[in-house]
PDB file of N, CA and C and ligand atoms in Angstrom:
ATOM      1  N   MET A   1      -0.932   7.885   6.216  1.00 96.00           N
ATOM      2  CA  MET A   1      -1.255   8.347   4.876  1.00 96.00           C
ATOM      3  C   MET A   1      -2.228   7.355   4.257  1.00 96.00           C
ATOM      4  N   ARG A   2      -3.197   7.902   3.530  1.00 98.00           N
ATOM      5  CA  ARG A   2      -4.164   7.026   2.881  1.00 98.00           C
ATOM      6  C   ARG A   2      -4.472   7.569   1.489  1.00 98.00           C
ATOM      7  N   LYS A   3      -4.581   6.664   0.529  1.00 98.00           N
ATOM      8  CA  LYS A   3      -5.037   7.070  -0.808  1.00 98.00           C
ATOM      9  C   LYS A   3      -6.151   6.120  -1.226  1.00 98.00           C
ATOM     10  N   ASP A   4      -7.142   6.681  -1.893  1.00 98.00           N
ATOM     11  CA  ASP A   4      -8.303   5.902  -2.313  1.00 98.00           C
ATOM     12  C   ASP A   4      -8.388   5.804  -3.831  1.00 98.00           C
ATOM     13  N   GLY A   5      -8.603   4.585  -4.310  1.00 98.00           N
ATOM     14  CA  GLY A   5      -8.983   4.401  -5.698  1.00 98.00           C
ATOM     15  C   GLY A   5     -10.492   4.254  -5.740  1.00 98.00           C
ATOM     16  N   ILE A   6     -10.990   3.582  -6.777  1.00 98.00           N
ATOM     17  CA  ILE A   6     -12.437   3.338  -6.847  1.00 98.00           C
ATOM     18  C   ILE A   6     -12.789   2.075  -6.063  1.00 98.00           C
ATOM     19  N   PHE A   7     -11.955   1.036  -6.212  1.00 98.00           N
ATOM     20  CA  PHE A   7     -12.242  -0.259  -5.571  1.00 98.00           C
ATOM     21  C   PHE A   7     -11.375  -0.529  -4.353  1.00 98.00           C
ATOM     22  N   ILE A   8     -10.200   0.087  -4.330  1.00 98.00           N
ATOM     23  CA  ILE A   8      -9.210  -0.218  -3.297  1.00 98.00           C
ATOM     24  C   ILE A   8      -8.665   1.067  -2.694  1.00 98.00           C
ATOM     25  N   ALA A   9      -8.472   1.035  -1.382  1.00 98.00           N
ATOM     26  CA  ALA A   9      -7.741   2.114  -0.709  1.00 98.00           C
ATOM     27  C   ALA A   9      -6.574   1.479   0.043  1.00 98.00           C
ATOM     28  N   VAL A  10      -5.503   2.231   0.177  1.00 98.00           N
ATOM     29  CA  VAL A  10      -4.357   1.748   0.945  1.00 98.00           C
ATOM     30  C   VAL A  10      -4.017   2.804   1.993  1.00 98.00           C
ATOM     31  N   GLU A  11      -3.829   2.315   3.204  1.00 98.00           N
ATOM     32  CA  GLU A  11      -3.496   3.192   4.321  1.00 98.00           C
ATOM     33  C   GLU A  11      -2.187   2.699   4.928  1.00 98.00           C
ATOM     34  N   VAL A  12      -1.255   3.600   5.099  1.00 98.00           N
ATOM     35  CA  VAL A  12       0.032   3.236   5.689  1.00 98.00           C
ATOM     36  C   VAL A  12       0.279   4.164   6.873  1.00 98.00           C
ATOM     37  N   ASP A  13       0.565   3.544   7.986  1.00 97.00           N
ATOM     38  CA  ASP A  13       0.932   4.243   9.205  1.00 97.00           C
ATOM     39  C   ASP A  13       2.029   5.281   8.895  1.00 97.00           C
ATOM     40  N   ASP A  14       1.895   6.508   9.402  1.00 96.00           N
ATOM     41  CA  ASP A  14       2.833   7.581   9.052  1.00 96.00           C
ATOM     42  C   ASP A  14       4.272   7.249   9.424  1.00 96.00           C
ATOM     43  N   ARG A  15       4.455   6.582  10.539  1.00 95.00           N
ATOM     44  CA  ARG A  15       5.830   6.238  10.929  1.00 95.00           C
ATOM     45  C   ARG A  15       6.435   5.228   9.969  1.00 95.00           C
ATOM     46  N   ALA A  16       5.615   4.255   9.572  1.00 96.00           N
ATOM     47  CA  ALA A  16       6.093   3.252   8.623  1.00 96.00           C
ATOM     48  C   ALA A  16       6.408   3.906   7.272  1.00 96.00           C
ATOM     49  N   ALA A  17       5.566   4.859   6.870  1.00 97.00           N
ATOM     50  CA  ALA A  17       5.758   5.506   5.569  1.00 97.00           C
ATOM     51  C   ALA A  17       7.036   6.342   5.535  1.00 97.00           C
ATOM     52  N   ALA A  18       7.532   6.720   6.704  1.00 98.00           N
ATOM     53  CA  ALA A  18       8.744   7.534   6.774  1.00 98.00           C
ATOM     54  C   ALA A  18      10.008   6.682   6.832  1.00 98.00           C
ATOM     55  N   ASP A  19       9.855   5.365   6.852  1.00 97.00           N
ATOM     56  CA  ASP A  19      10.993   4.455   6.989  1.00 97.00           C
ATOM     57  C   ASP A  19      11.504   4.056   5.597  1.00 97.00           C
ATOM     58  N   PRO A  20      12.687   4.530   5.213  1.00 98.00           N
ATOM     59  CA  PRO A  20      13.191   4.258   3.859  1.00 98.00           C
ATOM     60  C   PRO A  20      13.355   2.764   3.564  1.00 98.00           C
ATOM     61  N   ALA A  21      13.740   1.979   4.566  1.00 98.00           N
ATOM     62  CA  ALA A  21      13.934   0.542   4.327  1.00 98.00           C
ATOM     63  C   ALA A  21      12.601  -0.116   4.001  1.00 98.00           C
ATOM     64  N   LEU A  22      11.561   0.268   4.710  1.00 98.00           N
ATOM     65  CA  LEU A  22      10.241  -0.302   4.445  1.00 98.00           C
ATOM     66  C   LEU A  22       9.700   0.198   3.099  1.00 98.00           C
ATOM     67  N   ALA A  23       9.930   1.459   2.797  1.00 98.00           N
ATOM     68  CA  ALA A  23       9.475   2.010   1.510  1.00 98.00           C
ATOM     69  C   ALA A  23      10.122   1.242   0.353  1.00 98.00           C
ATOM     70  N   ARG A  24      11.396   0.915   0.508  1.00 98.00           N
ATOM     71  CA  ARG A  24      12.088   0.171  -0.551  1.00 98.00           C
ATOM     72  C   ARG A  24      11.491  -1.229  -0.691  1.00 98.00           C
ATOM     73  N   LYS A  25      11.273  -1.876   0.467  1.00 98.00           N
ATOM     74  CA  LYS A  25      10.734  -3.230   0.448  1.00 98.00           C
ATOM     75  C   LYS A  25       9.345  -3.257  -0.205  1.00 98.00           C
ATOM     76  N   LEU A  26       8.495  -2.321   0.173  1.00 98.00           N
ATOM     77  CA  LEU A  26       7.142  -2.300  -0.384  1.00 98.00           C
ATOM     78  C   LEU A  26       7.180  -2.029  -1.889  1.00 98.00           C
ATOM     79  N   SER A  27       8.054  -1.136  -2.312  1.00 98.00           N
ATOM     80  CA  SER A  27       8.108  -0.835  -3.746  1.00 98.00           C
ATOM     81  C   SER A  27       8.642  -2.031  -4.526  1.00 98.00           C
ATOM     82  N   GLU A  28       9.407  -2.884  -3.856  1.00 98.00           N
ATOM     83  CA  GLU A  28       9.906  -4.090  -4.532  1.00 98.00           C
ATOM     84  C   GLU A  28       8.854  -5.197  -4.595  1.00 98.00           C
ATOM     85  N   VAL A  29       8.084  -5.372  -3.529  1.00 98.00           N
ATOM     86  CA  VAL A  29       7.207  -6.551  -3.482  1.00 98.00           C
ATOM     87  C   VAL A  29       5.891  -6.398  -4.248  1.00 98.00           C
ATOM     88  N   CYS A  30       5.336  -5.204  -4.311  1.00 98.00           N
ATOM     89  CA  CYS A  30       4.011  -5.071  -4.931  1.00 98.00           C
ATOM     90  C   CYS A  30       4.104  -5.315  -6.443  1.00 98.00           C
ATOM     91  N   PRO A  31       3.379  -6.315  -6.946  1.00 98.00           N
ATOM     92  CA  PRO A  31       3.495  -6.668  -8.366  1.00 98.00           C
ATOM     93  C   PRO A  31       2.894  -5.628  -9.304  1.00 98.00           C
ATOM     94  N   VAL A  32       2.080  -4.718  -8.774  1.00 98.00           N
ATOM     95  CA  VAL A  32       1.426  -3.743  -9.658  1.00 98.00           C
ATOM     96  C   VAL A  32       1.815  -2.296  -9.287  1.00 98.00           C
ATOM     97  N   ASP A  33       2.947  -2.171  -8.606  1.00 98.00           N
ATOM     98  CA  ASP A  33       3.555  -0.853  -8.358  1.00 98.00           C
ATOM     99  C   ASP A  33       2.635   0.152  -7.659  1.00 98.00           C
ATOM    100  N   ILE A  34       1.987  -0.316  -6.624  1.00 98.00           N
ATOM    101  CA  ILE A  34       1.164   0.602  -5.837  1.00 98.00           C
ATOM    102  C   ILE A  34       2.040   1.414  -4.870  1.00 98.00           C
ATOM    103  N   TYR A  35       3.237   0.908  -4.597  1.00 98.00           N
ATOM    104  CA  TYR A  35       4.157   1.617  -3.713  1.00 98.00           C
ATOM    105  C   TYR A  35       5.372   2.083  -4.502  1.00 98.00           C
ATOM    106  N   ALA A  36       5.817   3.294  -4.187  1.00 98.00           N
ATOM    107  CA  ALA A  36       7.042   3.803  -4.788  1.00 98.00           C
ATOM    108  C   ALA A  36       7.827   4.502  -3.688  1.00 98.00           C
ATOM    109  N   GLN A  37       9.119   4.722  -3.965  1.00 98.00           N
ATOM    110  CA  GLN A  37       9.957   5.408  -2.995  1.00 98.00           C
ATOM    111  C   GLN A  37      10.277   6.800  -3.539  1.00 98.00           C
ATOM    112  N   ARG A  38      10.011   7.807  -2.748  1.00 98.00           N
ATOM    113  CA  ARG A  38      10.315   9.174  -3.174  1.00 98.00           C
ATOM    114  C   ARG A  38      11.826   9.417  -3.114  1.00 98.00           C
ATOM    115  N   ASP A  39      12.273  10.497  -3.708  1.00 97.00           N
ATOM    116  CA  ASP A  39      13.705  10.836  -3.711  1.00 97.00           C
ATOM    117  C   ASP A  39      14.254  10.969  -2.293  1.00 97.00           C
ATOM    118  N   ASP A  40      13.416  11.389  -1.349  1.00 98.00           N
ATOM    119  CA  ASP A  40      13.907  11.525   0.030  1.00 98.00           C
ATOM    120  C   ASP A  40      13.830  10.215   0.811  1.00 98.00           C
ATOM    121  N   GLY A  41      13.471   9.133   0.128  1.00 98.00           N
ATOM    122  CA  GLY A  41      13.471   7.815   0.758  1.00 98.00           C
ATOM    123  C   GLY A  41      12.130   7.402   1.328  1.00 98.00           C
ATOM    124  N   THR A  42      11.211   8.335   1.489  1.00 98.00           N
ATOM    125  CA  THR A  42       9.921   7.999   2.103  1.00 98.00           C
ATOM    126  C   THR A  42       8.986   7.349   1.084  1.00 98.00           C
ATOM    127  N   LEU A  43       7.913   6.812   1.606  1.00 98.00           N
ATOM    128  CA  LEU A  43       6.985   6.037   0.785  1.00 98.00           C
ATOM    129  C   LEU A  43       5.986   6.926   0.051  1.00 98.00           C
ATOM    130  N   GLU A  44       5.683   6.520  -1.160  1.00 98.00           N
ATOM    131  CA  GLU A  44       4.584   7.148  -1.885  1.00 98.00           C
ATOM    132  C   GLU A  44       3.586   6.054  -2.263  1.00 98.00           C
ATOM    133  N   ILE A  45       2.304   6.333  -2.082  1.00 98.00           N
ATOM    134  CA  ILE A  45       1.263   5.425  -2.572  1.00 98.00           C
ATOM    135  C   ILE A  45       0.853   5.945  -3.948  1.00 98.00           C
ATOM    136  N   VAL A  46       0.952   5.097  -4.944  1.00 98.00           N
ATOM    137  CA  VAL A  46       0.714   5.523  -6.328  1.00 98.00           C
ATOM    138  C   VAL A  46      -0.779   5.358  -6.645  1.00 98.00           C
ATOM    139  N   GLU A  47      -1.470   6.480  -6.583  1.00 98.00           N
ATOM    140  CA  GLU A  47      -2.928   6.476  -6.647  1.00 98.00           C
ATOM    141  C   GLU A  47      -3.461   5.816  -7.928  1.00 98.00           C
ATOM    142  N   ARG A  48      -2.831   6.099  -9.056  1.00 98.00           N
ATOM    143  CA  ARG A  48      -3.376   5.599 -10.329  1.00 98.00           C
ATOM    144  C   ARG A  48      -3.298   4.069 -10.431  1.00 98.00           C
ATOM    145  N   ASN A  49      -2.477   3.435  -9.579  1.00 98.00           N
ATOM    146  CA  ASN A  49      -2.342   1.976  -9.655  1.00 98.00           C
ATOM    147  C   ASN A  49      -3.194   1.236  -8.622  1.00 98.00           C
ATOM    148  N   LEU A  50      -3.857   1.978  -7.747  1.00 98.00           N
ATOM    149  CA  LEU A  50      -4.543   1.327  -6.621  1.00 98.00           C
ATOM    150  C   LEU A  50      -5.519   0.239  -7.052  1.00 98.00           C
ATOM    151  N   ASP A  51      -6.295   0.525  -8.085  1.00 98.00           N
ATOM    152  CA  ASP A  51      -7.334  -0.439  -8.469  1.00 98.00           C
ATOM    153  C   ASP A  51      -6.783  -1.663  -9.187  1.00 98.00           C
ATOM    154  N   GLU A  52      -5.456  -1.681  -9.412  1.00 98.00           N
ATOM    155  CA  GLU A  52      -4.813  -2.868  -9.997  1.00 98.00           C
ATOM    156  C   GLU A  52      -4.488  -3.902  -8.933  1.00 98.00           C
ATOM    157  N   CYS A  53      -4.710  -3.592  -7.674  1.00 98.00           N
ATOM    158  CA  CYS A  53      -4.344  -4.492  -6.569  1.00 98.00           C
ATOM    159  C   CYS A  53      -4.911  -5.887  -6.809  1.00 98.00           C
ATOM    160  N   VAL A  54      -4.048  -6.909  -6.653  1.00 98.00           N
ATOM    161  CA  VAL A  54      -4.473  -8.294  -6.865  1.00 98.00           C
ATOM    162  C   VAL A  54      -4.656  -9.038  -5.534  1.00 98.00           C
ATOM    163  N   LEU A  55      -4.667  -8.276  -4.441  1.00 98.00           N
ATOM    164  CA  LEU A  55      -4.938  -8.849  -3.105  1.00 98.00           C
ATOM    165  C   LEU A  55      -3.963  -9.969  -2.750  1.00 98.00           C
ATOM    166  N   CYS A  56      -2.711  -9.798  -3.160  1.00 98.00           N
ATOM    167  CA  CYS A  56      -1.721 -10.864  -2.944  1.00 98.00           C
ATOM    168  C   CYS A  56      -1.173 -10.896  -1.521  1.00 98.00           C
ATOM    169  N   ARG A  57      -1.377  -9.838  -0.767  1.00 98.00           N
ATOM    170  CA  ARG A  57      -0.933  -9.741   0.641  1.00 98.00           C
ATOM    171  C   ARG A  57       0.583  -9.590   0.816  1.00 98.00           C
ATOM    172  N   LEU A  58       1.327  -9.452  -0.276  1.00 98.00           N
ATOM    173  CA  LEU A  58       2.788  -9.362  -0.135  1.00 98.00           C
ATOM    174  C   LEU A  58       3.186  -8.121   0.666  1.00 98.00           C
ATOM    175  N   CYS A  59       2.411  -7.042   0.506  1.00 98.00           N
ATOM    176  CA  CYS A  59       2.745  -5.815   1.258  1.00 98.00           C
ATOM    177  C   CYS A  59       2.493  -6.013   2.750  1.00 98.00           C
ATOM    178  N   LEU A  60       1.484  -6.806   3.070  1.00 98.00           N
ATOM    179  CA  LEU A  60       1.198  -7.059   4.493  1.00 98.00           C
ATOM    180  C   LEU A  60       2.304  -7.906   5.100  1.00 98.00           C
ATOM    181  N   ASP A  61       2.749  -8.897   4.340  1.00 97.00           N
ATOM    182  CA  ASP A  61       3.818  -9.771   4.832  1.00 97.00           C
ATOM    183  C   ASP A  61       5.132  -9.017   4.995  1.00 97.00           C
ATOM    184  N   ALA A  62       5.339  -7.970   4.184  1.00 97.00           N
ATOM    185  CA  ALA A  62       6.618  -7.256   4.178  1.00 97.00           C
ATOM    186  C   ALA A  62       6.686  -6.161   5.237  1.00 97.00           C
ATOM    187  N   SER A  63       5.573  -5.910   5.927  1.00 97.00           N
ATOM    188  CA  SER A  63       5.558  -4.769   6.843  1.00 97.00           C
ATOM    189  C   SER A  63       5.176  -5.213   8.252  1.00 97.00           C
ATOM    190  N   PRO A  64       5.519  -4.406   9.253  1.00 96.00           N
ATOM    191  CA  PRO A  64       5.137  -4.751  10.622  1.00 96.00           C
ATOM    192  C   PRO A  64       3.612  -4.845  10.740  1.00 96.00           C
ATOM    193  N   ASP A  65       3.158  -5.662  11.668  1.00 95.00           N
ATOM    194  CA  ASP A  65       1.715  -5.863  11.864  1.00 95.00           C
ATOM    195  C   ASP A  65       0.970  -4.539  11.999  1.00 95.00           C
ATOM    196  N   GLY A  66      -0.059  -4.355  11.199  1.00 94.00           N
ATOM    197  CA  GLY A  66      -0.918  -3.187  11.327  1.00 94.00           C
ATOM    198  C   GLY A  66      -0.409  -1.941  10.623  1.00 94.00           C
ATOM    199  N   ALA A  67       0.822  -1.967  10.087  1.00 97.00           N
ATOM    200  CA  ALA A  67       1.390  -0.757   9.476  1.00 97.00           C
ATOM    201  C   ALA A  67       0.746  -0.435   8.132  1.00 97.00           C
ATOM    202  N   VAL A  68       0.339  -1.499   7.423  1.00 98.00           N
ATOM    203  CA  VAL A  68      -0.258  -1.317   6.095  1.00 98.00           C
ATOM    204  C   VAL A  68      -1.645  -1.945   6.104  1.00 98.00           C
ATOM    205  N   ARG A  69      -2.620  -1.195   5.584  1.00 98.00           N
ATOM    206  CA  ARG A  69      -3.974  -1.742   5.465  1.00 98.00           C
ATOM    207  C   ARG A  69      -4.443  -1.594   4.024  1.00 98.00           C
ATOM    208  N   VAL A  70      -4.892  -2.707   3.468  1.00 98.00           N
ATOM    209  CA  VAL A  70      -5.476  -2.690   2.125  1.00 98.00           C
ATOM    210  C   VAL A  70      -6.985  -2.815   2.321  1.00 98.00           C
ATOM    211  N   ILE A  71      -7.706  -1.799   1.880  1.00 98.00           N
ATOM    212  CA  ILE A  71      -9.131  -1.700   2.180  1.00 98.00           C
ATOM    213  C   ILE A  71      -9.941  -1.930   0.917  1.00 98.00           C
ATOM    214  N   LYS A  72     -10.861  -2.891   0.995  1.00 98.00           N
ATOM    215  CA  LYS A  72     -11.675  -3.255  -0.170  1.00 98.00           C
ATOM    216  C   LYS A  72     -12.924  -2.378  -0.193  1.00 98.00           C
ATOM    217  N   LEU A  73     -12.833  -1.265  -0.881  1.00 98.00           N
ATOM    218  CA  LEU A  73     -13.962  -0.334  -0.924  1.00 98.00           C
ATOM    219  C   LEU A  73     -15.181  -0.984  -1.573  1.00 98.00           C
ATOM    220  N   TYR A  74     -14.929  -1.939  -2.492  1.00 97.00           N
ATOM    221  CA  TYR A  74     -16.021  -2.611  -3.195  1.00 97.00           C
ATOM    222  C   TYR A  74     -16.733  -3.610  -2.291  1.00 97.00           C
ATOM    223  N   ASP A  75     -16.161  -3.876  -1.114  1.00 97.00           N
ATOM    224  CA  ASP A  75     -16.723  -4.862  -0.194  1.00 97.00           C
ATOM    225  C   ASP A  75     -17.018  -4.183   1.148  1.00 97.00           C
ATOM    226  N   SER A  76     -17.676  -3.043   1.092  1.00 96.00           N
ATOM    227  CA  SER A  76     -18.067  -2.281   2.276  1.00 96.00           C
ATOM    228  C   SER A  76     -16.883  -1.940   3.172  1.00 96.00           C
ATOM    229  N   GLY A  77     -15.699  -1.760   2.567  1.00 96.00           N
ATOM    230  CA  GLY A  77     -14.548  -1.339   3.366  1.00 96.00           C
ATOM    231  C   GLY A  77     -13.897  -2.446   4.156  1.00 96.00           C
ATOM    232  N   ALA A  78     -14.119  -3.698   3.776  1.00 98.00           N
ATOM    233  CA  ALA A  78     -13.461  -4.811   4.468  1.00 98.00           C
ATOM    234  C   ALA A  78     -11.953  -4.683   4.304  1.00 98.00           C
ATOM    235  N   VAL A  79     -11.223  -5.021   5.372  1.00 97.00           N
ATOM    236  CA  VAL A  79      -9.769  -4.895   5.345  1.00 97.00           C
ATOM    237  C   VAL A  79      -9.162  -6.240   4.976  1.00 97.00           C
ATOM    238  N   LEU A  80      -8.239  -6.235   4.026  1.00 97.00           N
ATOM    239  CA  LEU A  80      -7.530  -7.451   3.628  1.00 97.00           C
ATOM    240  C   LEU A  80      -6.695  -7.932   4.814  1.00 97.00           C
ATOM    241  N   ALA A  81      -6.885  -9.206   5.181  1.00 90.00           N
ATOM    242  CA  ALA A  81      -6.173  -9.731   6.338  1.00 90.00           C
ATOM    243  C   ALA A  81      -5.364 -10.957   5.964  1.00 90.00           C
TER     244      ALA A  81
HETATM  245  S1  SF4 B 101      -2.041  -6.762  -1.750  1.00 59.79           S
HETATM  246 FE1  SF4 B 101      -0.459  -7.138  -3.347  1.00 59.79          FE
HETATM  247  S2  SF4 B 101      -1.138  -5.976  -5.124  1.00 59.79           S
HETATM  248 FE2  SF4 B 101      -2.293  -5.200  -3.369  1.00 59.79          FE
HETATM  249  S3  SF4 B 101      -1.112  -3.428  -2.622  1.00 59.79           S
HETATM  250 FE3  SF4 B 101      -0.406  -5.229  -1.453  1.00 59.79          FE
HETATM  251  S4  SF4 B 101       1.359  -6.018  -2.602  1.00 59.79           S
HETATM  252 FE4  SF4 B 101       0.245  -4.625  -3.991  1.00 59.79          FE
END
């Protein structure tokens, strides 16, 4: 799943997005609420908050390698690493 803001896009591997434990963790760690957990436990990317991303990398640290990608659209699509 991928959602695009103006400056930031977030892409989450579909299997990871279906994992309720990971969805909960991501919704807890992101300081600007880019991740939320749906009623069925799966992950939602909150589109209206995407451009608030502060590039803190907490979502990357909280997820398996490669499951979450934060893409800097303002920087020719460079991926936050
Ligand atoms: S880098 Fe930080 S602010 Fe940006 S989506 Fe991940 S946790 Fe949220």
